Amino acid sequence: MRIGLLTGGGDCPGLNAAIRAVVKCAENAGDEVVGFHHGWRGVAEGEGATLTTADTKGLLQTGGTILRTALYHPDAHEGGTEAVLATFERECLDAFVVIGGDGTLGAALKLAGLGVPLVGVAKTIDNDVSGTQRCIGFDTAVATAAEAIDRVQTTGESHDRLMVVEVMGRTSGWLAVCAGIAAGADALCLPEEPVDLDQLAKAIGRRHEAGSTSSVVVVAEGALRDQPKEGSAGTRISNGLAERTGFETRLTVLGHIQRGGPPIASDRLLASNCGIAAMHAVHSGAFNTLVSASDTTTELVPLNVVALGPRPVPPALLTVARELTVH
Ligand code: F6P
């Protein structure tokens, strides 16, 4: 078989581990993998090249994606979909393995509807793709953010400061909740819940009256999305709390540090599992599917699950966060 492979959307740790697994599994079966650069854009532009296990040597531990990535939806570009279909024919492909978040997988779903045989694998540090428990890259981002919050906490404590840390998550609080709980954040501001700055400032004030001399507030970048936008969520919450509490306040924006660097072991395992599961799906003709992954197992679910939109943070996890923070 000839399999087209691409990574689309924002990068994350573990993409190379997934690429390695796909290529190894394909070679074991005598298949050929054509790697396309820059996601669906590379497919539309015919930017494909054969990938062998020699190309994947040493990849397991590395960050980023050797295939590069881009935010590109074929149907948002004139002739984009036709160009993808033409590449599929010209390259004599039998299937695509598509590694992406909701945007890239949403584009895959449309192409599957046009008869393109493909299997999806979910990746994003936002962990919000519907149909799977775990997305490649999330665990590493949680570990990175939690470690950064730990560091912010000790400097905040030394200076008796209110420390605000903004983490990624445009529409979803998965990363903020998990990193916040793991690092012992004192308060959380999430896209899932309205933020009342007056109430939060009072709660932090009470914490300090009770003896605390510093606090850490973790903010998802999508927090305050119910309020008119003027600056980033981190800036607005940091300024708002400084004004209301009178505490010396500092803001740290973690940014793309959360997406870069090597994957931790659990992401390497997840990405390896997903890559192999995707290839086994291809071999058994189980197309138009998504590899749905939990800690150590995978199963296939219909790809149209991605059309459900972002997977919400479970209420039970929000309850844990509420018990452990002030609000
Ligand atoms: O990968 C998802 C995500 O990390 C979001 O949480 C964030 O808003 C976005 O990517 C930023 O990505 P970029 O800077 O590449 O547009």
mmCIF file of C-alpha atoms and ligand atoms in Angstrom:
data_model
loop_
_atom_site.group_PDB
_atom_site.id
_atom_site.type_symbol
_atom_site.label_atom_id
_atom_site.label_comp_id
_atom_site.label_asym_id
_atom_site.label_seq_id
_atom_site.Cartn_x
_atom_site.Cartn_y
_atom_site.Cartn_z
ATOM 1 C CA MET A 1 0.000 0.000 0.000
ATOM 2 C CA ARG A 2 0.999 3.655 -0.343
ATOM 3 C CA ILE A 3 0.015 5.787 2.624
ATOM 4 C CA GLY A 4 0.040 9.581 2.745
ATOM 5 C CA LEU A 5 1.025 10.978 6.155
ATOM 6 C CA LEU A 6 0.607 14.541 7.426
ATOM 7 C CA THR A 7 0.616 16.622 10.608
ATOM 8 C CA GLY A 8 -1.606 19.718 10.647
ATOM 9 C CA GLY A 9 -2.542 22.557 13.001
ATOM 10 C CA GLY A 10 -0.428 23.695 15.958
ATOM 11 C CA ASP A 11 2.550 21.467 16.693
ATOM 12 C CA CYS A 12 3.030 19.632 19.974
ATOM 13 C CA PRO A 13 5.463 17.199 21.593
ATOM 14 C CA GLY A 14 4.964 13.602 20.399
ATOM 15 C CA LEU A 15 4.257 14.223 16.705
ATOM 16 C CA ASN A 16 7.607 12.775 15.673
ATOM 17 C CA ALA A 17 7.023 9.716 17.848
ATOM 18 C CA ALA A 18 3.720 9.142 16.026
ATOM 19 C CA ILE A 19 5.380 9.616 12.615
ATOM 20 C CA ARG A 20 8.057 7.090 13.604
ATOM 21 C CA ALA A 21 5.438 4.528 14.647
ATOM 22 C CA VAL A 22 3.468 4.925 11.409
ATOM 23 C CA VAL A 23 6.578 4.547 9.260
ATOM 24 C CA LYS A 24 7.893 1.523 11.202
ATOM 25 C CA CYS A 25 4.542 -0.250 11.056
ATOM 26 C CA ALA A 26 4.195 0.517 7.351
ATOM 27 C CA GLU A 27 7.664 -0.802 6.580
ATOM 28 C CA ASN A 28 7.020 -3.963 8.614
ATOM 29 C CA ALA A 29 4.098 -4.637 6.278
ATOM 30 C CA GLY A 30 5.989 -3.745 3.098
ATOM 31 C CA ASP A 31 4.058 -0.475 2.630
ATOM 32 C CA GLU A 32 5.400 2.858 1.478
ATOM 33 C CA VAL A 33 4.783 6.128 3.332
ATOM 34 C CA VAL A 34 4.647 9.460 1.524
ATOM 35 C CA GLY A 35 5.146 12.277 4.038
ATOM 36 C CA PHE A 36 3.514 15.598 3.150
ATOM 37 C CA HIS A 37 4.916 18.858 4.506
ATOM 38 C CA HIS A 38 2.753 21.528 6.141
ATOM 39 C CA GLY A 39 -0.431 19.532 6.649
ATOM 40 C CA TRP A 40 -3.203 19.676 4.053
ATOM 41 C CA ARG A 41 -1.426 22.573 2.322
ATOM 42 C CA GLY A 42 1.446 20.275 1.392
ATOM 43 C CA VAL A 43 -1.009 17.705 0.068
ATOM 44 C CA ALA A 44 -2.757 20.358 -2.037
ATOM 45 C CA GLU A 45 0.613 21.559 -3.329
ATOM 46 C CA GLY A 46 1.903 18.024 -3.887
ATOM 47 C CA GLU A 47 4.815 18.467 -1.419
ATOM 48 C CA GLY A 48 5.212 14.738 -0.711
ATOM 49 C CA ALA A 49 8.377 12.652 -0.291
ATOM 50 C CA THR A 50 8.926 9.032 0.656
ATOM 51 C CA LEU A 51 9.618 8.485 4.357
ATOM 52 C CA THR A 52 11.606 5.444 5.483
ATOM 53 C CA THR A 53 12.643 4.187 8.912
ATOM 54 C CA ALA A 54 16.082 5.661 8.202
ATOM 55 C CA ASP A 55 14.379 9.104 8.170
ATOM 56 C CA THR A 56 12.790 8.426 11.542
ATOM 57 C CA LYS A 57 15.955 7.406 13.391
ATOM 58 C CA GLY A 58 16.272 9.240 16.701
ATOM 59 C CA LEU A 59 12.821 10.820 16.341
ATOM 60 C CA LEU A 60 11.077 9.297 19.344
ATOM 61 C CA GLN A 61 12.461 11.809 21.835
ATOM 62 C CA THR A 62 12.307 14.963 19.706
ATOM 63 C CA GLY A 63 9.871 17.880 19.792
ATOM 64 C CA GLY A 64 8.106 19.462 16.811
ATOM 65 C CA THR A 65 7.308 17.602 13.602
ATOM 66 C CA ILE A 66 9.778 16.669 10.874
ATOM 67 C CA LEU A 67 6.847 16.992 8.448
ATOM 68 C CA ARG A 68 6.322 20.623 9.482
ATOM 69 C CA THR A 69 2.781 21.821 9.990
ATOM 70 C CA ALA A 70 0.338 24.533 8.949
ATOM 71 C CA LEU A 71 -3.193 25.677 9.590
ATOM 72 C CA TYR A 72 -4.801 24.978 6.213
ATOM 73 C CA HIS A 73 -8.302 23.839 5.290
ATOM 74 C CA PRO A 74 -8.528 22.696 1.662
ATOM 75 C CA ASP A 75 -12.122 23.845 1.314
ATOM 76 C CA ALA A 76 -11.248 27.349 2.510
ATOM 77 C CA HIS A 77 -8.990 27.804 -0.544
ATOM 78 C CA GLU A 78 -10.191 27.954 -4.097
ATOM 79 C CA GLY A 79 -9.400 24.633 -5.749
ATOM 80 C CA GLY A 80 -7.907 23.285 -2.485
ATOM 81 C CA THR A 81 -10.119 20.225 -2.225
ATOM 82 C CA GLU A 82 -9.668 19.361 -5.923
ATOM 83 C CA ALA A 83 -5.893 19.710 -5.506
ATOM 84 C CA VAL A 84 -5.904 17.291 -2.551
ATOM 85 C CA LEU A 85 -7.934 14.766 -4.575
ATOM 86 C CA ALA A 86 -5.567 15.192 -7.516
ATOM 87 C CA THR A 87 -2.512 14.530 -5.317
ATOM 88 C CA PHE A 88 -4.206 11.424 -3.930
ATOM 89 C CA GLU A 89 -4.642 10.078 -7.476
ATOM 90 C CA ARG A 90 -1.285 11.223 -8.835
ATOM 91 C CA GLU A 91 0.674 9.732 -5.921
ATOM 92 C CA CYS A 92 -1.326 6.485 -6.255
ATOM 93 C CA LEU A 93 -2.170 6.616 -2.555
ATOM 94 C CA ASP A 94 -4.383 4.055 -0.876
ATOM 95 C CA ALA A 95 -5.060 6.055 2.280
ATOM 96 C CA PHE A 96 -4.057 9.010 4.446
ATOM 97 C CA VAL A 97 -3.061 8.939 8.101
ATOM 98 C CA VAL A 98 -3.910 12.414 9.375
ATOM 99 C CA ILE A 99 -2.451 13.644 12.665
ATOM 100 C CA GLY A 100 -4.177 16.828 13.768
ATOM 101 C CA GLY A 101 -6.505 18.754 16.035
ATOM 102 C CA ASP A 102 -10.133 19.623 15.400
ATOM 103 C CA GLY A 103 -9.376 21.821 12.350
ATOM 104 C CA THR A 104 -7.182 19.319 10.500
ATOM 105 C CA LEU A 105 -9.447 16.413 11.433
ATOM 106 C CA GLY A 106 -12.533 18.439 10.459
ATOM 107 C CA ALA A 107 -10.968 18.891 7.010
ATOM 108 C CA ALA A 108 -10.243 15.138 6.985
ATOM 109 C CA LEU A 109 -13.901 14.431 7.719
ATOM 110 C CA LYS A 110 -14.978 16.498 4.706
ATOM 111 C CA LEU A 111 -12.508 14.656 2.474
ATOM 112 C CA ALA A 112 -13.667 11.311 3.855
ATOM 113 C CA GLY A 113 -17.177 12.377 2.818
ATOM 114 C CA LEU A 114 -15.816 12.695 -0.739
ATOM 115 C CA GLY A 115 -14.568 9.119 -0.606
ATOM 116 C CA VAL A 116 -10.947 9.639 0.493
ATOM 117 C CA PRO A 117 -9.944 6.680 2.700
ATOM 118 C CA LEU A 118 -8.306 8.007 5.847
ATOM 119 C CA VAL A 119 -7.657 7.454 9.545
ATOM 120 C CA GLY A 120 -7.286 10.300 12.061
ATOM 121 C CA VAL A 121 -5.041 10.633 15.102
ATOM 122 C CA ALA A 122 -5.741 13.395 17.648
ATOM 123 C CA LYS A 123 -3.048 15.738 18.837
ATOM 124 C CA THR A 124 -3.209 19.040 20.663
ATOM 125 C CA ILE A 125 -1.959 20.413 23.939
ATOM 126 C CA ASP A 126 -5.555 21.643 24.385
ATOM 127 C CA ASN A 127 -6.701 17.971 24.759
ATOM 128 C CA ASP A 128 -10.115 18.939 23.450
ATOM 129 C CA VAL A 129 -10.681 16.725 20.394
ATOM 130 C CA SER A 130 -13.991 14.886 20.769
ATOM 131 C CA GLY A 131 -13.953 11.100 20.593
ATOM 132 C CA THR A 132 -10.719 10.495 22.480
ATOM 133 C CA GLN A 133 -9.673 10.709 26.105
ATOM 134 C CA ARG A 134 -6.149 11.765 25.347
ATOM 135 C CA CYS A 135 -4.548 13.875 22.652
ATOM 136 C CA ILE A 136 -0.857 13.598 21.801
ATOM 137 C CA GLY A 137 1.106 16.455 23.402
ATOM 138 C CA PHE A 138 -1.208 17.186 26.301
ATOM 139 C CA ASP A 139 0.685 15.302 29.025
ATOM 140 C CA THR A 140 3.945 17.010 28.130
ATOM 141 C CA ALA A 141 2.299 20.432 28.111
ATOM 142 C CA VAL A 142 0.768 19.748 31.546
ATOM 143 C CA ALA A 143 4.171 18.699 32.889
ATOM 144 C CA THR A 144 5.876 21.752 31.363
ATOM 145 C CA ALA A 145 3.246 24.182 32.629
ATOM 146 C CA ALA A 146 3.149 22.600 36.094
ATOM 147 C CA GLU A 147 6.915 22.866 36.413
ATOM 148 C CA ALA A 148 6.801 26.511 35.328
ATOM 149 C CA ILE A 149 4.021 27.259 37.840
ATOM 150 C CA ASP A 150 6.113 25.602 40.603
ATOM 151 C CA ARG A 151 8.950 27.966 39.736
ATOM 152 C CA VAL A 152 6.687 31.004 39.669
ATOM 153 C CA GLN A 153 5.325 29.963 43.057
ATOM 154 C CA THR A 154 8.707 30.024 44.852
ATOM 155 C CA THR A 155 9.669 33.436 43.524
ATOM 156 C CA GLY A 156 6.194 34.753 44.383
ATOM 157 C CA GLU A 157 6.552 33.426 47.903
ATOM 158 C CA SER A 158 9.959 35.083 48.352
ATOM 159 C CA HIS A 159 8.552 38.487 47.380
ATOM 160 C CA ASP A 160 5.073 38.226 48.950
ATOM 161 C CA ARG A 161 3.532 38.678 45.516
ATOM 162 C CA LEU A 162 0.396 37.739 43.696
ATOM 163 C CA MET A 163 1.560 35.733 40.698
ATOM 164 C CA VAL A 164 -0.648 35.281 37.643
ATOM 165 C CA VAL A 165 0.351 32.615 35.103
ATOM 166 C CA GLU A 166 -1.349 32.497 31.710
ATOM 167 C CA VAL A 167 -1.377 29.103 30.022
ATOM 168 C CA MET A 168 -2.596 28.156 26.543
ATOM 169 C CA GLY A 169 -6.167 27.121 25.879
ATOM 170 C CA ARG A 170 -8.147 29.420 23.601
ATOM 171 C CA THR A 171 -11.427 27.629 24.062
ATOM 172 C CA SER A 172 -10.653 24.986 26.614
ATOM 173 C CA GLY A 173 -9.423 24.904 30.199
ATOM 174 C CA TRP A 174 -7.974 21.366 30.099
ATOM 175 C CA LEU A 175 -4.378 22.541 30.397
ATOM 176 C CA ALA A 176 -5.122 25.205 33.013
ATOM 177 C CA VAL A 177 -7.114 22.801 35.199
ATOM 178 C CA CYS A 178 -4.661 19.908 35.015
ATOM 179 C CA ALA A 179 -1.476 21.968 35.363
ATOM 180 C CA GLY A 180 -3.149 24.134 38.009
ATOM 181 C CA ILE A 181 -4.154 21.149 40.139
ATOM 182 C CA ALA A 182 -0.757 19.472 39.633
ATOM 183 C CA ALA A 183 1.125 22.608 40.692
ATOM 184 C CA GLY A 184 -1.203 23.571 43.559
ATOM 185 C CA ALA A 185 -2.521 26.805 42.045
ATOM 186 C CA ASP A 186 -4.482 28.893 44.538
ATOM 187 C CA ALA A 187 -7.056 30.062 41.992
ATOM 188 C CA LEU A 188 -8.036 29.205 38.426
ATOM 189 C CA CYS A 189 -9.653 31.299 35.704
ATOM 190 C CA LEU A 190 -11.091 29.141 32.936
ATOM 191 C CA PRO A 191 -13.047 29.572 29.703
ATOM 192 C CA GLU A 192 -15.583 27.111 31.144
ATOM 193 C CA GLU A 193 -16.650 29.380 34.013
ATOM 194 C CA PRO A 194 -17.434 33.099 34.244
ATOM 195 C CA VAL A 195 -14.733 35.037 36.104
ATOM 196 C CA ASP A 196 -15.944 37.552 38.691
ATOM 197 C CA LEU A 197 -12.855 39.626 39.492
ATOM 198 C CA ASP A 198 -14.445 41.334 42.522
ATOM 199 C CA GLN A 199 -15.308 37.991 44.051
ATOM 200 C CA LEU A 200 -11.921 36.455 43.198
ATOM 201 C CA ALA A 201 -10.036 39.437 44.655
ATOM 202 C CA LYS A 202 -12.019 39.079 47.904
ATOM 203 C CA ALA A 203 -11.296 35.337 48.026
ATOM 204 C CA ILE A 204 -7.581 35.950 47.558
ATOM 205 C CA GLY A 205 -7.739 38.709 50.174
ATOM 206 C CA ARG A 206 -9.291 36.252 52.665
ATOM 207 C CA ARG A 207 -6.509 33.753 51.903
ATOM 208 C CA HIS A 208 -3.939 36.394 52.801
ATOM 209 C CA GLU A 209 -5.840 37.465 55.938
ATOM 210 C CA ALA A 210 -5.677 33.816 56.990
ATOM 211 C CA GLY A 211 -1.875 33.881 56.804
ATOM 212 C CA SER A 212 -0.795 33.347 53.186
ATOM 213 C CA THR A 213 1.684 35.912 51.931
ATOM 214 C CA SER A 214 1.573 35.030 48.258
ATOM 215 C CA SER A 215 -0.844 33.414 45.782
ATOM 216 C CA VAL A 216 -0.680 31.878 42.329
ATOM 217 C CA VAL A 217 -3.572 32.355 39.924
ATOM 218 C CA VAL A 218 -3.542 30.193 36.771
ATOM 219 C CA VAL A 219 -5.417 31.710 33.836
ATOM 220 C CA ALA A 220 -6.350 29.930 30.610
ATOM 221 C CA GLU A 221 -5.881 32.302 27.668
ATOM 222 C CA GLY A 222 -9.551 31.784 26.769
ATOM 223 C CA ALA A 223 -10.822 32.928 30.179
ATOM 224 C CA LEU A 224 -13.106 35.993 30.269
ATOM 225 C CA ARG A 225 -14.413 35.110 26.830
ATOM 226 C CA ASP A 226 -17.889 36.160 27.963
ATOM 227 C CA GLN A 227 -16.576 39.702 28.504
ATOM 228 C CA PRO A 228 -15.576 42.381 25.954
ATOM 229 C CA LYS A 229 -11.997 41.858 24.767
ATOM 230 C CA GLU A 230 -9.294 44.385 25.647
ATOM 231 C CA GLY A 231 -5.918 42.705 25.907
ATOM 232 C CA SER A 232 -5.080 39.156 26.878
ATOM 233 C CA ALA A 233 -6.915 37.317 29.646
ATOM 234 C CA GLY A 234 -3.688 37.184 31.691
ATOM 235 C CA THR A 235 -3.172 40.948 31.478
ATOM 236 C CA ARG A 236 -6.771 41.781 32.293
ATOM 237 C CA ILE A 237 -6.927 39.401 35.247
ATOM 238 C CA SER A 238 -3.505 40.403 36.544
ATOM 239 C CA ASN A 239 -4.310 44.136 36.349
ATOM 240 C CA GLY A 240 -7.811 43.598 37.700
ATOM 241 C CA LEU A 241 -6.598 41.652 40.737
ATOM 242 C CA ALA A 242 -3.695 44.047 41.431
ATOM 243 C CA GLU A 243 -6.134 46.985 41.470
ATOM 244 C CA ARG A 244 -8.671 45.245 43.666
ATOM 245 C CA THR A 245 -6.319 43.554 46.172
ATOM 246 C CA GLY A 246 -3.547 46.138 46.289
ATOM 247 C CA PHE A 247 -1.035 43.255 46.213
ATOM 248 C CA GLU A 248 2.150 43.550 44.218
ATOM 249 C CA THR A 249 1.359 41.438 41.165
ATOM 250 C CA ARG A 250 3.374 39.879 38.359
ATOM 251 C CA LEU A 251 2.159 38.179 35.185
ATOM 252 C CA THR A 252 3.958 35.296 33.451
ATOM 253 C CA VAL A 253 2.735 34.188 30.018
ATOM 254 C CA LEU A 254 4.028 30.683 29.292
ATOM 255 C CA GLY A 255 3.210 30.822 25.570
ATOM 256 C CA HIS A 256 4.811 28.448 23.100
ATOM 257 C CA ILE A 257 7.198 26.985 25.674
ATOM 258 C CA GLN A 258 4.215 24.738 26.422
ATOM 259 C CA ARG A 259 4.203 23.373 22.873
ATOM 260 C CA GLY A 260 7.914 22.939 22.270
ATOM 261 C CA GLY A 261 10.568 20.501 23.394
ATOM 262 C CA PRO A 262 10.727 16.742 23.812
ATOM 263 C CA PRO A 263 7.672 14.662 24.718
ATOM 264 C CA ILE A 264 7.600 13.061 28.160
ATOM 265 C CA ALA A 265 7.429 9.257 28.346
ATOM 266 C CA SER A 266 3.620 9.046 28.504
ATOM 267 C CA ASP A 267 3.299 11.089 25.290
ATOM 268 C CA ARG A 268 5.900 8.923 23.548
ATOM 269 C CA LEU A 269 3.866 5.881 24.548
ATOM 270 C CA LEU A 270 0.562 7.466 23.511
ATOM 271 C CA ALA A 271 1.952 8.633 20.162
ATOM 272 C CA SER A 272 3.480 5.195 19.494
ATOM 273 C CA ASN A 273 0.186 3.471 20.337
ATOM 274 C CA CYS A 274 -1.779 5.864 18.125
ATOM 275 C CA GLY A 275 0.609 5.569 15.165
ATOM 276 C CA ILE A 276 0.471 1.767 15.226
ATOM 277 C CA ALA A 277 -3.305 1.737 15.746
ATOM 278 C CA ALA A 278 -3.755 4.069 12.756
ATOM 279 C CA MET A 279 -1.704 1.777 10.523
ATOM 280 C CA HIS A 280 -3.557 -1.325 11.746
ATOM 281 C CA ALA A 281 -6.795 0.493 10.887
ATOM 282 C CA VAL A 282 -5.446 1.179 7.399
ATOM 283 C CA HIS A 283 -4.449 -2.479 6.989
ATOM 284 C CA SER A 284 -7.887 -3.686 8.023
ATOM 285 C CA GLY A 285 -9.659 -1.133 5.807
ATOM 286 C CA ALA A 286 -11.253 0.623 8.805
ATOM 287 C CA PHE A 287 -11.384 4.041 7.115
ATOM 288 C CA ASN A 288 -13.206 7.209 8.084
ATOM 289 C CA THR A 289 -12.207 6.552 11.709
ATOM 290 C CA LEU A 290 -10.385 8.267 14.555
ATOM 291 C CA VAL A 291 -7.954 6.496 16.860
ATOM 292 C CA SER A 292 -9.498 7.011 20.276
ATOM 293 C CA ALA A 293 -6.871 6.693 23.003
ATOM 294 C CA SER A 294 -6.790 6.369 26.769
ATOM 295 C CA ASP A 295 -3.704 5.748 28.944
ATOM 296 C CA THR A 296 -2.433 2.572 27.315
ATOM 297 C CA THR A 297 -5.188 1.401 24.990
ATOM 298 C CA THR A 298 -6.722 2.525 21.713
ATOM 299 C CA GLU A 299 -9.922 1.804 19.812
ATOM 300 C CA LEU A 300 -11.432 3.119 16.604
ATOM 301 C CA VAL A 301 -14.430 5.432 16.572
ATOM 302 C CA PRO A 302 -16.223 7.004 13.582
ATOM 303 C CA LEU A 303 -14.369 10.129 12.447
ATOM 304 C CA ASN A 304 -17.562 12.190 12.448
ATOM 305 C CA VAL A 305 -17.203 12.389 16.248
ATOM 306 C CA VAL A 306 -14.865 15.359 15.647
ATOM 307 C CA ALA A 307 -17.842 17.347 14.362
ATOM 308 C CA LEU A 308 -19.196 17.420 17.925
ATOM 309 C CA GLY A 309 -16.796 20.301 18.616
ATOM 310 C CA PRO A 310 -14.376 20.730 21.521
ATOM 311 C CA ARG A 311 -14.503 18.024 24.203
ATOM 312 C CA PRO A 312 -15.432 19.739 27.462
ATOM 313 C CA VAL A 313 -13.463 19.421 30.691
ATOM 314 C CA PRO A 314 -15.415 16.848 32.761
ATOM 315 C CA PRO A 315 -17.496 18.421 35.569
ATOM 316 C CA ALA A 316 -15.804 16.048 38.072
ATOM 317 C CA LEU A 317 -12.407 17.563 37.263
ATOM 318 C CA LEU A 318 -13.831 21.079 37.640
ATOM 319 C CA THR A 319 -15.185 19.995 41.044
ATOM 320 C CA VAL A 320 -11.732 18.805 42.116
ATOM 321 C CA ALA A 321 -10.298 22.147 41.017
ATOM 322 C CA ARG A 322 -12.975 24.051 42.945
ATOM 323 C CA GLU A 323 -12.262 22.109 46.136
ATOM 324 C CA LEU A 324 -8.563 22.939 45.906
ATOM 325 C CA THR A 325 -8.738 26.627 45.004
ATOM 326 C CA VAL A 326 -10.334 29.843 46.203
ATOM 327 C CA HIS A 327 -13.120 31.514 44.209
HETATM 328 O O1 F6P B 1 -2.245 24.142 19.949
HETATM 329 C C1 F6P B 1 -3.403 24.822 20.392
HETATM 330 C C2 F6P B 1 -3.023 26.148 20.874
HETATM 331 O O2 F6P B 1 -1.980 25.866 21.727
HETATM 332 C C3 F6P B 1 -4.009 27.047 21.582
HETATM 333 O O3 F6P B 1 -4.197 26.776 22.933
HETATM 334 C C4 F6P B 1 -3.410 28.409 21.327
HETATM 335 O O4 F6P B 1 -4.316 29.429 21.441
HETATM 336 C C5 F6P B 1 -2.914 28.271 19.934
HETATM 337 O O5 F6P B 1 -2.540 26.928 19.790
HETATM 338 C C6 F6P B 1 -1.835 29.215 19.528
HETATM 339 O O6 F6P B 1 -1.212 28.749 18.382
HETATM 340 P P1 F6P B 1 -0.462 29.625 17.297
HETATM 341 O O7 F6P B 1 0.347 30.637 18.002
HETATM 342 O O8 F6P B 1 0.358 28.625 16.549
HETATM 343 O O9 F6P B 1 -1.531 30.227 16.448
#
